[in-house]
């Protein structure tokens, strides 16, 4: 994972589900860059996306939450 991807995952783990525009504001990247990163994280299984909302809402997967809790314990 890149530094920015790790930053996104940390935001989602600590603050809960966010849309790409919300994440974009937090990380200071362009809309296009943020959308590509979110798609990549989703395809690689780090995040789930709720397709019932527009824009999509991204959340960390249960597996990622467990891994994060294990690392901080």
PDB file of N, CA and C in Angstrom:
ATOM      1  N   UNK A   1       0.837  -1.200   0.000  1.00  0.00           N
ATOM      2  CA  UNK A   1       0.000   0.000   0.000  1.00  0.00           C
ATOM      3  C   UNK A   1       0.872   1.250   0.000  1.00  0.00           C
ATOM      4  N   UNK A   2       0.394   2.263  -0.700  1.00  0.00           N
ATOM      5  CA  UNK A   2       1.092   3.545  -0.697  1.00  0.00           C
ATOM      6  C   UNK A   2       0.770   4.288   0.603  1.00  0.00           C
ATOM      7  N   UNK A   3       1.499   5.348   0.857  1.00  0.00           N
ATOM      8  CA  UNK A   3       1.243   6.171   2.039  1.00  0.00           C
ATOM      9  C   UNK A   3      -0.174   6.726   2.004  1.00  0.00           C
ATOM     10  N   UNK A   4      -0.606   7.185   0.833  1.00  0.00           N
ATOM     11  CA  UNK A   4      -1.952   7.755   0.701  1.00  0.00           C
ATOM     12  C   UNK A   4      -3.016   6.685   0.921  1.00  0.00           C
ATOM     13  N   UNK A   5      -2.805   5.488   0.382  1.00  0.00           N
ATOM     14  CA  UNK A   5      -3.771   4.403   0.581  1.00  0.00           C
ATOM     15  C   UNK A   5      -3.870   4.043   2.062  1.00  0.00           C
ATOM     16  N   UNK A   6      -2.745   3.991   2.739  1.00  0.00           N
ATOM     17  CA  UNK A   6      -2.744   3.713   4.180  1.00  0.00           C
ATOM     18  C   UNK A   6      -3.470   4.816   4.941  1.00  0.00           C
ATOM     19  N   UNK A   7      -3.272   6.055   4.508  1.00  0.00           N
ATOM     20  CA  UNK A   7      -3.950   7.198   5.141  1.00  0.00           C
ATOM     21  C   UNK A   7      -5.467   7.062   4.982  1.00  0.00           C
ATOM     22  N   UNK A   8      -5.907   6.687   3.799  1.00  0.00           N
ATOM     23  CA  UNK A   8      -7.352   6.504   3.546  1.00  0.00           C
ATOM     24  C   UNK A   8      -7.912   5.415   4.451  1.00  0.00           C
ATOM     25  N   UNK A   9      -7.219   4.289   4.535  1.00  0.00           N
ATOM     26  CA  UNK A   9      -7.704   3.189   5.373  1.00  0.00           C
ATOM     27  C   UNK A   9      -7.767   3.611   6.837  1.00  0.00           C
ATOM     28  N   UNK A  10      -6.792   4.372   7.290  1.00  0.00           N
ATOM     29  CA  UNK A  10      -6.799   4.852   8.678  1.00  0.00           C
ATOM     30  C   UNK A  10      -7.990   5.775   8.924  1.00  0.00           C
ATOM     31  N   UNK A  11      -8.289   6.647   7.969  1.00  0.00           N
ATOM     32  CA  UNK A  11      -9.453   7.540   8.086  1.00  0.00           C
ATOM     33  C   UNK A  11     -10.731   6.712   8.202  1.00  0.00           C
ATOM     34  N   UNK A  12     -10.881   5.716   7.339  1.00  0.00           N
ATOM     35  CA  UNK A  12     -12.093   4.890   7.360  1.00  0.00           C
ATOM     36  C   UNK A  12     -12.198   4.080   8.647  1.00  0.00           C
ATOM     37  N   UNK A  13     -11.070   3.596   9.145  1.00  0.00           N
ATOM     38  CA  UNK A  13     -11.089   2.814  10.384  1.00  0.00           C
ATOM     39  C   UNK A  13     -11.453   3.678  11.589  1.00  0.00           C
ATOM     40  N   UNK A  14     -10.993   4.906  11.608  1.00  0.00           N
ATOM     41  CA  UNK A  14     -11.239   5.759  12.778  1.00  0.00           C
ATOM     42  C   UNK A  14     -12.536   6.555  12.683  1.00  0.00           C
ATOM     43  N   UNK A  15     -12.935   6.924  11.467  1.00  0.00           N
ATOM     44  CA  UNK A  15     -14.094   7.806  11.318  1.00  0.00           C
ATOM     45  C   UNK A  15     -15.324   7.123  10.724  1.00  0.00           C
ATOM     46  N   UNK A  16     -15.177   5.900  10.238  1.00  0.00           N
ATOM     47  CA  UNK A  16     -16.311   5.199   9.644  1.00  0.00           C
ATOM     48  C   UNK A  16     -16.453   5.486   8.160  1.00  0.00           C
ATOM     49  N   UNK A  17     -17.572   5.045   7.594  1.00  0.00           N
ATOM     50  CA  UNK A  17     -17.818   5.147   6.163  1.00  0.00           C
ATOM     51  C   UNK A  17     -17.772   6.573   5.636  1.00  0.00           C
ATOM     52  N   UNK A  18     -17.204   6.701   4.442  1.00  0.00           N
ATOM     53  CA  UNK A  18     -17.090   8.014   3.794  1.00  0.00           C
ATOM     54  C   UNK A  18     -17.277   7.845   2.295  1.00  0.00           C
ATOM     55  N   UNK A  19     -17.730   8.913   1.656  1.00  0.00           N
ATOM     56  CA  UNK A  19     -17.816   8.941   0.195  1.00  0.00           C
ATOM     57  C   UNK A  19     -16.475   9.401  -0.369  1.00  0.00           C
ATOM     58  N   UNK A  20     -16.257   9.176  -1.649  1.00  0.00           N
ATOM     59  CA  UNK A  20     -15.013   9.617  -2.287  1.00  0.00           C
ATOM     60  C   UNK A  20     -14.810  11.132  -2.132  1.00  0.00           C
ATOM     61  N   UNK A  21     -15.857  11.971  -2.321  1.00  0.00           N
ATOM     62  CA  UNK A  21     -15.650  13.413  -2.119  1.00  0.00           C
ATOM     63  C   UNK A  21     -15.225  13.771  -0.688  1.00  0.00           C
ATOM     64  N   UNK A  22     -15.752  13.053   0.307  1.00  0.00           N
ATOM     65  CA  UNK A  22     -15.339  13.306   1.692  1.00  0.00           C
ATOM     66  C   UNK A  22     -13.877  12.918   1.900  1.00  0.00           C
ATOM     67  N   UNK A  23     -13.489  11.794   1.327  1.00  0.00           N
ATOM     68  CA  UNK A  23     -12.102  11.336   1.437  1.00  0.00           C
ATOM     69  C   UNK A  23     -11.180  12.300   0.702  1.00  0.00           C
ATOM     70  N   UNK A  24     -11.614  12.746  -0.462  1.00  0.00           N
ATOM     71  CA  UNK A  24     -10.843  13.700  -1.271  1.00  0.00           C
ATOM     72  C   UNK A  24     -10.463  14.936  -0.449  1.00  0.00           C
ATOM     73  N   UNK A  25     -11.426  15.467   0.286  1.00  0.00           N
ATOM     74  CA  UNK A  25     -11.164  16.660   1.106  1.00  0.00           C
ATOM     75  C   UNK A  25     -10.156  16.367   2.207  1.00  0.00           C
ATOM     76  N   UNK A  26     -10.225  15.180   2.781  1.00  0.00           N
ATOM     77  CA  UNK A  26      -9.335  14.811   3.877  1.00  0.00           C
ATOM     78  C   UNK A  26      -7.900  14.605   3.410  1.00  0.00           C
ATOM     79  N   UNK A  27      -7.712  14.030   2.203  1.00  0.00           N
ATOM     80  CA  UNK A  27      -6.355  13.697   1.763  1.00  0.00           C
ATOM     81  C   UNK A  27      -5.762  14.736   0.824  1.00  0.00           C
ATOM     82  N   UNK A  28      -6.585  15.660   0.344  1.00  0.00           N
ATOM     83  CA  UNK A  28      -6.075  16.746  -0.491  1.00  0.00           C
ATOM     84  C   UNK A  28      -5.647  16.332  -1.890  1.00  0.00           C
ATOM     85  N   UNK A  29      -6.275  15.311  -2.424  1.00  0.00           N
ATOM     86  CA  UNK A  29      -5.972  14.860  -3.799  1.00  0.00           C
ATOM     87  C   UNK A  29      -7.131  15.244  -4.714  1.00  0.00           C
ATOM     88  N   UNK A  30      -6.922  15.116  -6.025  1.00  0.00           N
ATOM     89  CA  UNK A  30      -7.984  15.447  -6.980  1.00  0.00           C
ATOM     90  C   UNK A  30      -9.093  14.397  -6.927  1.00  0.00           C
ATOM     91  N   UNK A  31     -10.223  14.757  -7.489  1.00  0.00           N
ATOM     92  CA  UNK A  31     -11.359  13.838  -7.546  1.00  0.00           C
ATOM     93  C   UNK A  31     -10.984  12.562  -8.296  1.00  0.00           C
ATOM     94  N   UNK A  32     -10.306  12.734  -9.422  1.00  0.00           N
ATOM     95  CA  UNK A  32      -9.938  11.593 -10.250  1.00  0.00           C
ATOM     96  C   UNK A  32      -8.979  10.672  -9.510  1.00  0.00           C
ATOM     97  N   UNK A  33      -7.969  11.272  -8.870  1.00  0.00           N
ATOM     98  CA  UNK A  33      -6.979  10.479  -8.140  1.00  0.00           C
ATOM     99  C   UNK A  33      -7.642   9.703  -7.002  1.00  0.00           C
ATOM    100  N   UNK A  34      -8.499  10.377  -6.251  1.00  0.00           N
ATOM    101  CA  UNK A  34      -9.193   9.745  -5.126  1.00  0.00           C
ATOM    102  C   UNK A  34     -10.087   8.618  -5.619  1.00  0.00           C
ATOM    103  N   UNK A  35     -10.811   8.843  -6.700  1.00  0.00           N
ATOM    104  CA  UNK A  35     -11.690   7.802  -7.242  1.00  0.00           C
ATOM    105  C   UNK A  35     -10.898   6.570  -7.667  1.00  0.00           C
ATOM    106  N   UNK A  36      -9.746   6.789  -8.297  1.00  0.00           N
ATOM    107  CA  UNK A  36      -8.891   5.654  -8.697  1.00  0.00           C
ATOM    108  C   UNK A  36      -8.400   4.887  -7.473  1.00  0.00           C
ATOM    109  N   UNK A  37      -7.985   5.614  -6.443  1.00  0.00           N
ATOM    110  CA  UNK A  37      -7.509   4.962  -5.226  1.00  0.00           C
ATOM    111  C   UNK A  37      -8.612   4.141  -4.563  1.00  0.00           C
ATOM    112  N   UNK A  38      -9.815   4.703  -4.508  1.00  0.00           N
ATOM    113  CA  UNK A  38     -10.919   3.992  -3.865  1.00  0.00           C
ATOM    114  C   UNK A  38     -11.295   2.740  -4.653  1.00  0.00           C
ATOM    115  N   UNK A  39     -11.280   2.852  -5.982  1.00  0.00           N
ATOM    116  CA  UNK A  39     -11.579   1.682  -6.808  1.00  0.00           C
ATOM    117  C   UNK A  39     -10.536   0.595  -6.579  1.00  0.00           C
ATOM    118  N   UNK A  40      -9.271   0.996  -6.507  1.00  0.00           N
ATOM    119  CA  UNK A  40      -8.190   0.035  -6.281  1.00  0.00           C
ATOM    120  C   UNK A  40      -8.342  -0.644  -4.915  1.00  0.00           C
ATOM    121  N   UNK A  41      -8.598   0.140  -3.878  1.00  0.00           N
ATOM    122  CA  UNK A  41      -8.767  -0.426  -2.537  1.00  0.00           C
ATOM    123  C   UNK A  41      -9.962  -1.370  -2.485  1.00  0.00           C
ATOM    124  N   UNK A  42     -11.010  -1.051  -3.217  1.00  0.00           N
ATOM    125  CA  UNK A  42     -12.197  -1.909  -3.289  1.00  0.00           C
ATOM    126  C   UNK A  42     -11.864  -3.210  -4.034  1.00  0.00           C
ATOM    127  N   UNK A  43     -11.200  -3.099  -5.179  1.00  0.00           N
ATOM    128  CA  UNK A  43     -10.859  -4.279  -5.965  1.00  0.00           C
ATOM    129  C   UNK A  43      -9.916  -5.213  -5.217  1.00  0.00           C
ATOM    130  N   UNK A  44      -9.040  -4.635  -4.395  1.00  0.00           N
ATOM    131  CA  UNK A  44      -8.075  -5.445  -3.647  1.00  0.00           C
ATOM    132  C   UNK A  44      -8.637  -5.963  -2.318  1.00  0.00           C
ATOM    133  N   UNK A  45      -9.900  -5.625  -2.011  1.00  0.00           N
ATOM    134  CA  UNK A  45     -10.562  -6.183  -0.845  1.00  0.00           C
ATOM    135  C   UNK A  45     -10.320  -5.470   0.474  1.00  0.00           C
ATOM    136  N   UNK A  46      -9.804  -4.251   0.428  1.00  0.00           N
ATOM    137  CA  UNK A  46      -9.582  -3.494   1.666  1.00  0.00           C
ATOM    138  C   UNK A  46     -10.851  -2.787   2.139  1.00  0.00           C
ATOM    139  N   UNK A  47     -11.694  -2.393   1.189  1.00  0.00           N
ATOM    140  CA  UNK A  47     -12.918  -1.665   1.536  1.00  0.00           C
ATOM    141  C   UNK A  47     -14.120  -2.283   0.839  1.00  0.00           C
ATOM    142  N   UNK A  48     -15.275  -2.053   1.437  1.00  0.00           N
ATOM    143  CA  UNK A  48     -16.558  -2.409   0.817  1.00  0.00           C
ATOM    144  C   UNK A  48     -17.161  -1.107   0.319  1.00  0.00           C
ATOM    145  N   UNK A  49     -18.004  -1.201  -0.693  1.00  0.00           N
ATOM    146  CA  UNK A  49     -18.685   0.018  -1.117  1.00  0.00           C
ATOM    147  C   UNK A  49     -20.175  -0.217  -1.202  1.00  0.00           C
ATOM    148  N   UNK A  50     -20.909   0.756  -0.696  1.00  0.00           N
ATOM    149  CA  UNK A  50     -22.367   0.720  -0.713  1.00  0.00           C
ATOM    150  C   UNK A  50     -22.825   1.363  -2.004  1.00  0.00           C
ATOM    151  N   UNK A  51     -23.331   0.535  -2.907  1.00  0.00           N
ATOM    152  CA  UNK A  51     -23.753   1.034  -4.213  1.00  0.00           C
ATOM    153  C   UNK A  51     -25.185   1.555  -4.189  1.00  0.00           C
ATOM    154  N   UNK A  52     -25.819   1.539  -3.027  1.00  0.00           N
ATOM    155  CA  UNK A  52     -27.174   2.078  -2.916  1.00  0.00           C
ATOM    156  C   UNK A  52     -27.159   3.594  -2.737  1.00  0.00           C
ATOM    157  N   UNK A  53     -25.976   4.143  -2.546  1.00  0.00           N
ATOM    158  CA  UNK A  53     -25.853   5.597  -2.395  1.00  0.00           C
ATOM    159  C   UNK A  53     -25.035   6.141  -3.560  1.00  0.00           C
ATOM    160  N   UNK A  54     -25.338   7.355  -3.957  1.00  0.00           N
ATOM    161  CA  UNK A  54     -24.553   8.041  -4.980  1.00  0.00           C
ATOM    162  C   UNK A  54     -24.107   9.358  -4.362  1.00  0.00           C
ATOM    163  N   UNK A  55     -22.824   9.627  -4.214  1.00  0.00           N
ATOM    164  CA  UNK A  55     -21.711   8.733  -4.553  1.00  0.00           C
ATOM    165  C   UNK A  55     -21.641   7.540  -3.594  1.00  0.00           C
ATOM    166  N   UNK A  56     -20.895   6.505  -4.007  1.00  0.00           N
ATOM    167  CA  UNK A  56     -20.742   5.313  -3.186  1.00  0.00           C
ATOM    168  C   UNK A  56     -20.165   5.687  -1.820  1.00  0.00           C
ATOM    169  N   UNK A  57     -20.582   4.949  -0.799  1.00  0.00           N
ATOM    170  CA  UNK A  57     -19.994   5.093   0.526  1.00  0.00           C
ATOM    171  C   UNK A  57     -19.043   3.922   0.736  1.00  0.00           C
ATOM    172  N   UNK A  58     -17.822   4.226   1.134  1.00  0.00           N
ATOM    173  CA  UNK A  58     -16.797   3.205   1.352  1.00  0.00           C
ATOM    174  C   UNK A  58     -16.612   2.961   2.838  1.00  0.00           C
ATOM    175  N   UNK A  59     -16.441   1.679   3.193  1.00  0.00           N
ATOM    176  CA  UNK A  59     -16.202   1.277   4.578  1.00  0.00           C
ATOM    177  C   UNK A  59     -15.081   0.245   4.596  1.00  0.00           C
ATOM    178  N   UNK A  60     -14.325   0.176   5.701  1.00  0.00           N
ATOM    179  CA  UNK A  60     -13.318  -0.880   5.785  1.00  0.00           C
ATOM    180  C   UNK A  60     -14.011  -2.240   5.875  1.00  0.00           C
ATOM    181  N   UNK A  61     -13.398  -3.265   5.307  1.00  0.00           N
ATOM    182  CA  UNK A  61     -13.956  -4.613   5.406  1.00  0.00           C
ATOM    183  C   UNK A  61     -13.813  -5.117   6.834  1.00  0.00           C
ATOM    184  N   UNK A  62     -14.590  -6.139   7.181  1.00  0.00           N
ATOM    185  CA  UNK A  62     -14.475  -6.744   8.512  1.00  0.00           C
ATOM    186  C   UNK A  62     -13.065  -7.282   8.727  1.00  0.00           C
ATOM    187  N   UNK A  63     -12.492  -7.862   7.675  1.00  0.00           N
ATOM    188  CA  UNK A  63     -11.144  -8.415   7.780  1.00  0.00           C
ATOM    189  C   UNK A  63     -10.128  -7.325   8.112  1.00  0.00           C
ATOM    190  N   UNK A  64     -10.271  -6.163   7.480  1.00  0.00           N
ATOM    191  CA  UNK A  64      -9.355  -5.051   7.744  1.00  0.00           C
ATOM    192  C   UNK A  64      -9.520  -4.557   9.178  1.00  0.00           C
ATOM    193  N   UNK A  65     -10.763  -4.477   9.659  1.00  0.00           N
ATOM    194  CA  UNK A  65     -11.002  -4.042  11.036  1.00  0.00           C
ATOM    195  C   UNK A  65     -10.330  -4.992  12.023  1.00  0.00           C
ATOM    196  N   UNK A  66     -10.478  -6.292  11.783  1.00  0.00           N
ATOM    197  CA  UNK A  66      -9.872  -7.296  12.668  1.00  0.00           C
ATOM    198  C   UNK A  66      -8.349  -7.170  12.637  1.00  0.00           C
ATOM    199  N   UNK A  67      -7.793  -7.032  11.443  1.00  0.00           N
ATOM    200  CA  UNK A  67      -6.340  -6.896  11.304  1.00  0.00           C
ATOM    201  C   UNK A  67      -5.845  -5.652  12.040  1.00  0.00           C
ATOM    202  N   UNK A  68      -6.557  -4.553  11.921  1.00  0.00           N
ATOM    203  CA  UNK A  68      -6.171  -3.301  12.589  1.00  0.00           C
ATOM    204  C   UNK A  68      -6.240  -3.452  14.101  1.00  0.00           C
ATOM    205  N   UNK A  69      -7.265  -4.122  14.589  1.00  0.00           N
ATOM    206  CA  UNK A  69      -7.408  -4.321  16.034  1.00  0.00           C
ATOM    207  C   UNK A  69      -6.296  -5.226  16.567  1.00  0.00           C
ATOM    208  N   UNK A  70      -5.916  -6.219  15.784  1.00  0.00           N
ATOM    209  CA  UNK A  70      -4.855  -7.142  16.186  1.00  0.00           C
ATOM    210  C   UNK A  70      -3.520  -6.423  16.268  1.00  0.00           C
ATOM    211  N   UNK A  71      -3.268  -5.512  15.325  1.00  0.00           N
ATOM    212  CA  UNK A  71      -1.988  -4.795  15.285  1.00  0.00           C
ATOM    213  C   UNK A  71      -1.863  -3.787  16.418  1.00  0.00           C
ATOM    214  N   UNK A  72      -2.988  -3.233  16.878  1.00  0.00           N
ATOM    215  CA  UNK A  72      -2.928  -2.222  17.942  1.00  0.00           C
ATOM    216  C   UNK A  72      -2.985  -2.853  19.325  1.00  0.00           C
ATOM    217  N   UNK A  73      -3.347  -4.124  19.392  1.00  0.00           N
ATOM    218  CA  UNK A  73      -3.467  -4.800  20.700  1.00  0.00           C
ATOM    219  C   UNK A  73      -2.120  -5.201  21.258  1.00  0.00           C
TER     220      UNK A  73
END
